[in-house]
Amino acid sequence: MNTSITPVQASDKLQSLFERDERLIDVIASHSPQLAKLRHSPMRRIMARVTTVAQAARVCKMNVESLVNELNGVLGIGGASISASPVAATSDDSTPLPPFTSVVELDVRDELKKGGEPFSRIMAAVAGLGDDAVLHLRAPFEPVPLFGVMEKRGFGHKVEQHADDDWSVWFFRRKEPIEPSATAPATAPATAPATAPATASAPVAPRIVMSDSADNRVTARTEVWLDVRDLEPPEPLVRTLEALETLPVDSMLVQVNQRVPQFLLPILRERGFHFIIDEPETSEVQVRIWRNA
């Protein structure tokens, strides 16, 4: 019997729900063919980690309060109130595609079905898009969590369902800035890493635990610090890539994380960045990232 008295909220990630009580998997899965994939472990590992209850409600095309109440009912929690929906409003799916000059095709259906995590491939494709190009993503489910991530980066989207396990999403750059209210709840600016932490004046030689370079010496560069420890995936990856886009060539980005960012490392290599990783404390990893002039 689950003895937790904490009610389910719209902002809860599905993974945290399933860790509390596995019966909630069937509750979510029963409402949509898309979410029925949650019954399969590889897909659940991917989808549940990034999908909130509110986003699941959107996929199910049901009222979020109804879904929250149903989940709380299974847990024996009645009459719990839910917080205001934290789901970022996303663009209108009926918005026609703007004129474009080229299309980048990316099919991640097989990778997701096998339990892979193609987020880094998607972000790499997005980073390489020209101003008038669009990304055509094929996925086995409607990638609702990705919509908010892309909207923060200035992209709109258009969705088309071909079958229960075959979706097309076209991402395109918005020509007009979106209103702040149409984005995710207020968070720290995505491109505002700190110039240095309070301890930056007393640098400590990193204890290198992983590096992509034979030369592990940290050269004298201005350090730009970015603490992503309190962010939910994929925000650490997104914030880091955004910070690197504007990082001066004579500077070094220091990402502070709770663990080694495994999905970030291949992207850094692809883009010509070098990195070294230090673990100064048990729950802290520092990744120093730079590009040679």
Coordinates of C-alpha atoms in Angstrom, one line a residue:
M1 CA 0.0 0.0 0.0
N2 CA 1.3 3.4 -0.9
T3 CA 1.5 5.5 2.2
S4 CA 2.6 8.7 0.6
I5 CA 0.2 11.6 1.2
T6 CA 1.7 13.9 -1.4
P7 CA -0.9 14.3 -4.1
V8 CA -0.1 14.1 -7.8
Q9 CA 0.3 17.4 -9.5
A10 CA 0.1 18.4 -13.1
S11 CA 3.8 19.2 -13.2
D12 CA 4.9 15.8 -11.9
K13 CA 7.0 13.8 -14.3
L14 CA 5.5 10.4 -15.2
Q15 CA 8.7 8.7 -14.1
S16 CA 8.2 9.9 -10.5
L17 CA 4.6 8.7 -10.6
F18 CA 5.6 5.2 -11.7
E19 CA 8.3 5.0 -9.1
R20 CA 5.6 5.7 -6.5
D21 CA 3.1 3.1 -7.8
E22 CA 3.3 1.0 -10.9
R23 CA -0.5 0.9 -11.2
L24 CA -0.3 4.4 -12.5
I25 CA 1.3 3.1 -15.7
D26 CA -1.9 1.5 -16.7
V27 CA -4.0 4.5 -15.7
I28 CA -1.9 6.7 -18.1
A29 CA -1.6 4.0 -20.8
S30 CA -5.3 3.3 -20.9
H31 CA -6.2 6.7 -22.2
S32 CA -4.2 6.8 -25.5
P33 CA -2.7 4.5 -28.0
Q34 CA 0.4 6.7 -27.9
L35 CA 0.7 6.4 -24.2
A36 CA 0.0 2.6 -24.3
K37 CA 3.7 2.4 -25.3
L38 CA 4.5 3.2 -21.6
R39 CA 3.7 -0.4 -20.8
H40 CA 6.9 -1.3 -22.7
S41 CA 10.0 -0.7 -20.7
P42 CA 12.3 0.8 -23.3
M43 CA 9.7 3.4 -24.4
R44 CA 8.7 4.0 -20.8
R45 CA 12.3 4.8 -19.9
I46 CA 12.4 7.5 -22.6
M47 CA 8.9 8.9 -22.4
A48 CA 8.3 8.9 -18.7
R49 CA 11.5 10.8 -17.9
V50 CA 10.6 13.9 -20.0
T51 CA 6.8 13.9 -19.9
T52 CA 4.7 15.6 -17.3
V53 CA 1.2 14.7 -16.2
A54 CA -0.2 17.8 -18.0
Q55 CA 1.6 16.9 -21.2
A56 CA 0.2 13.4 -21.0
A57 CA -3.3 14.9 -20.6
R58 CA -2.7 16.8 -23.7
V59 CA -1.7 13.7 -25.6
C60 CA -4.9 12.0 -24.2
K61 CA -6.9 15.0 -25.3
M62 CA -8.4 15.1 -21.8
N63 CA -8.7 17.7 -19.1
V64 CA -5.6 17.8 -16.9
E65 CA -7.6 18.1 -13.7
S66 CA -9.6 14.9 -14.6
L67 CA -6.4 13.0 -15.2
V68 CA -4.8 14.3 -11.9
N69 CA -7.9 13.3 -10.0
E70 CA -7.9 9.9 -11.5
L71 CA -4.3 9.3 -10.6
N72 CA -4.8 10.6 -7.0
G73 CA -7.9 8.3 -6.7
V74 CA -5.7 5.2 -7.5
L75 CA -3.3 6.4 -4.7
G76 CA -6.2 6.8 -2.3
I77 CA -5.9 10.6 -2.2
G78 CA -9.2 12.3 -2.6
G79 CA -10.2 15.9 -3.0
A80 CA -6.6 17.1 -3.7
S81 CA -6.4 20.4 -5.5
I82 CA -3.9 20.8 -8.3
S83 CA -1.6 23.7 -9.0
A84 CA -2.2 25.9 -12.0
S85 CA -1.1 24.0 -15.1
P86 CA 2.6 24.6 -15.7
V87 CA 2.5 23.3 -19.2
A88 CA 4.0 25.7 -21.7
A89 CA 1.5 26.7 -24.2
T90 CA 2.7 25.6 -27.6
S91 CA 2.1 26.8 -31.0
D92 CA -1.1 26.2 -32.8
D93 CA -0.7 22.9 -34.6
S94 CA -2.9 24.2 -37.4
T95 CA -0.5 27.0 -38.2
P96 CA 0.6 26.5 -41.9
L97 CA 4.2 26.0 -42.6
P98 CA 6.0 29.2 -43.7
P99 CA 7.9 29.3 -47.0
F100 CA 11.1 27.3 -46.7
T101 CA 14.1 26.6 -48.9
S102 CA 15.2 23.2 -47.7
V103 CA 14.1 20.4 -45.4
V104 CA 16.3 18.4 -43.0
E105 CA 14.9 14.9 -42.6
L106 CA 15.4 13.1 -39.3
D107 CA 13.7 9.8 -38.6
V108 CA 14.0 8.6 -34.9
R109 CA 11.3 6.0 -34.9
D110 CA 13.6 2.9 -34.9
E111 CA 16.0 4.5 -32.4
L112 CA 13.2 5.2 -29.9
K113 CA 11.6 1.8 -30.4
K114 CA 14.9 0.2 -29.5
G115 CA 15.2 2.3 -26.3
G116 CA 17.6 4.9 -27.7
E117 CA 17.6 8.5 -26.8
P118 CA 17.9 10.6 -30.0
F119 CA 17.7 14.0 -28.3
S120 CA 21.3 14.9 -29.1
R121 CA 20.8 14.1 -32.7
I122 CA 17.7 16.3 -32.8
M123 CA 19.5 19.2 -31.2
A124 CA 22.4 18.8 -33.6
A125 CA 20.0 18.9 -36.5
V126 CA 18.4 22.0 -35.1
A127 CA 21.7 23.7 -34.6
G128 CA 22.6 23.1 -38.3
L129 CA 19.3 24.5 -39.7
G130 CA 19.5 27.5 -42.0
D131 CA 17.3 30.5 -41.4
D132 CA 14.8 29.3 -44.0
A133 CA 15.1 25.6 -43.5
V134 CA 12.7 23.3 -41.6
L135 CA 13.3 20.1 -39.7
H136 CA 11.0 17.2 -40.5
L137 CA 11.1 14.8 -37.5
R138 CA 9.5 11.4 -37.7
A139 CA 8.7 9.8 -34.3
P140 CA 6.6 6.9 -33.0
F141 CA 4.6 9.3 -30.8
E142 CA 3.7 12.9 -30.6
P143 CA 6.8 14.4 -29.0
V144 CA 4.9 16.9 -26.8
P145 CA 7.8 17.5 -24.3
L146 CA 10.0 18.6 -27.2
F147 CA 7.6 21.4 -28.3
G148 CA 8.3 23.5 -25.2
V149 CA 12.1 23.0 -25.7
M150 CA 11.9 24.1 -29.3
E151 CA 9.6 27.0 -28.6
K152 CA 12.1 28.5 -26.2
R153 CA 14.6 28.4 -29.0
G154 CA 12.2 30.3 -31.3
F155 CA 10.7 27.4 -33.3
G156 CA 7.1 26.8 -34.1
H157 CA 5.9 23.4 -35.1
K158 CA 3.3 21.6 -37.2
V159 CA 2.1 18.1 -36.4
E160 CA 0.6 15.4 -38.6
Q161 CA -0.3 11.9 -37.5
H162 CA 0.1 9.1 -40.1
A163 CA -0.7 6.2 -37.7
D164 CA -0.7 5.4 -34.0
D165 CA 3.1 4.9 -34.1
D166 CA 4.0 7.3 -36.9
W167 CA 4.1 11.1 -36.5
S168 CA 5.6 13.9 -38.5
V169 CA 6.5 17.2 -36.9
W170 CA 7.9 20.1 -38.8
F171 CA 9.9 22.6 -36.8
F172 CA 10.4 26.0 -38.3
R173 CA 11.9 29.3 -37.1
R174 CA 9.3 31.8 -36.1
K175 CA 9.6 35.2 -37.8
E176 CA 7.9 37.0 -35.0
P177 CA 8.9 36.8 -31.4
I178 CA 6.3 35.0 -29.3
E179 CA 4.7 36.5 -26.2
P180 CA 6.3 35.7 -22.9
S181 CA 3.1 34.2 -21.7
A182 CA 3.1 31.7 -24.5
T183 CA 6.3 30.1 -23.3
A184 CA 7.2 28.0 -20.3
P185 CA 6.8 29.3 -16.8
A186 CA 9.4 31.8 -15.8
T187 CA 12.9 30.4 -15.5
A188 CA 16.3 31.8 -15.5
P189 CA 17.3 33.2 -18.9
A190 CA 18.5 30.4 -21.1
T191 CA 21.5 32.3 -22.3
A192 CA 22.6 33.9 -19.1
P193 CA 25.3 31.8 -17.5
A194 CA 27.2 33.5 -14.7
T195 CA 30.6 34.9 -15.5
A196 CA 32.1 33.2 -12.5
P197 CA 31.2 31.7 -9.2
A198 CA 32.1 33.1 -5.8
T199 CA 35.0 30.8 -5.6
A200 CA 36.4 31.7 -9.0
S201 CA 39.0 34.0 -7.5
A202 CA 40.6 31.0 -5.9
P203 CA 40.9 28.5 -8.7
V204 CA 41.7 24.9 -7.9
A205 CA 43.5 22.6 -10.3
P206 CA 40.8 20.3 -11.7
R207 CA 41.1 16.6 -10.9
I208 CA 40.6 15.2 -14.3
V209 CA 38.4 12.2 -14.5
M210 CA 37.6 12.3 -18.3
S211 CA 39.0 14.3 -21.2
D212 CA 38.8 14.3 -24.9
S213 CA 42.2 15.8 -25.3
A214 CA 45.8 14.5 -24.8
D215 CA 46.6 18.0 -23.4
N216 CA 44.8 18.2 -20.1
R217 CA 46.2 21.5 -19.1
V218 CA 43.6 24.1 -18.5
T219 CA 44.8 27.1 -20.4
A220 CA 44.3 30.6 -19.0
R221 CA 40.8 31.5 -20.2
T222 CA 38.0 33.6 -18.9
E223 CA 35.6 31.1 -17.2
V224 CA 31.9 31.4 -17.8
W225 CA 30.0 29.3 -15.3
L226 CA 26.6 27.6 -15.9
D227 CA 25.0 25.7 -13.0
V228 CA 22.4 23.2 -14.4
R229 CA 22.0 21.1 -11.3
D230 CA 18.4 22.1 -10.5
L231 CA 17.2 21.8 -14.1
E232 CA 15.1 18.9 -15.5
P233 CA 16.3 17.1 -18.6
P234 CA 16.7 18.2 -21.3
E235 CA 17.2 21.7 -20.1
P236 CA 20.9 21.2 -19.0
L237 CA 21.8 20.1 -22.5
V238 CA 19.8 22.9 -24.1
R239 CA 21.1 25.6 -21.9
T240 CA 24.7 24.4 -22.4
L241 CA 24.4 24.4 -26.2
E242 CA 22.9 27.8 -26.1
A243 CA 25.7 29.2 -24.0
L244 CA 28.3 27.7 -26.3
E245 CA 26.8 29.4 -29.3
T246 CA 27.9 32.8 -27.9
L247 CA 31.0 31.7 -26.0
P248 CA 33.9 33.9 -26.9
V249 CA 36.8 32.0 -28.4
D250 CA 39.1 33.0 -25.6
S251 CA 36.7 31.8 -22.9
M252 CA 35.8 28.5 -21.3
L253 CA 32.3 27.4 -20.3
V254 CA 32.2 25.5 -17.0
Q255 CA 29.0 23.5 -16.7
V256 CA 28.2 22.4 -13.1
N257 CA 26.1 19.3 -13.1
Q258 CA 25.1 16.5 -10.8
R259 CA 26.5 13.8 -13.1
V260 CA 28.6 13.4 -16.2
P261 CA 26.4 14.7 -19.1
Q262 CA 26.7 11.6 -21.3
F263 CA 24.5 13.0 -24.1
L264 CA 26.4 16.3 -24.3
L265 CA 29.8 14.8 -24.9
P266 CA 29.3 13.4 -28.4
I267 CA 27.8 16.7 -29.5
L268 CA 30.8 18.6 -28.2
R269 CA 33.1 16.3 -30.2
E270 CA 31.0 16.8 -33.3
R271 CA 31.2 20.6 -32.9
G272 CA 34.9 20.7 -32.4
F273 CA 34.9 21.5 -28.7
H274 CA 37.3 20.1 -26.2
F275 CA 36.4 19.3 -22.6
I276 CA 37.7 18.0 -19.3
I277 CA 35.6 16.7 -16.5
D278 CA 36.3 17.1 -12.8
E279 CA 34.4 15.7 -9.8
P280 CA 35.4 18.0 -6.9
E281 CA 32.6 16.6 -4.8
T282 CA 30.5 13.5 -4.7
S283 CA 27.4 15.1 -6.1
E284 CA 29.0 17.7 -8.3
V285 CA 30.6 17.4 -11.8
Q286 CA 32.3 20.2 -13.5
V287 CA 32.7 20.1 -17.3
R288 CA 35.1 22.7 -18.7
I289 CA 34.4 23.2 -22.4
W290 CA 36.4 25.3 -24.9
R291 CA 37.3 25.5 -28.5
N292 CA 40.8 26.0 -29.8
A293 CA 41.4 29.3 -31.7

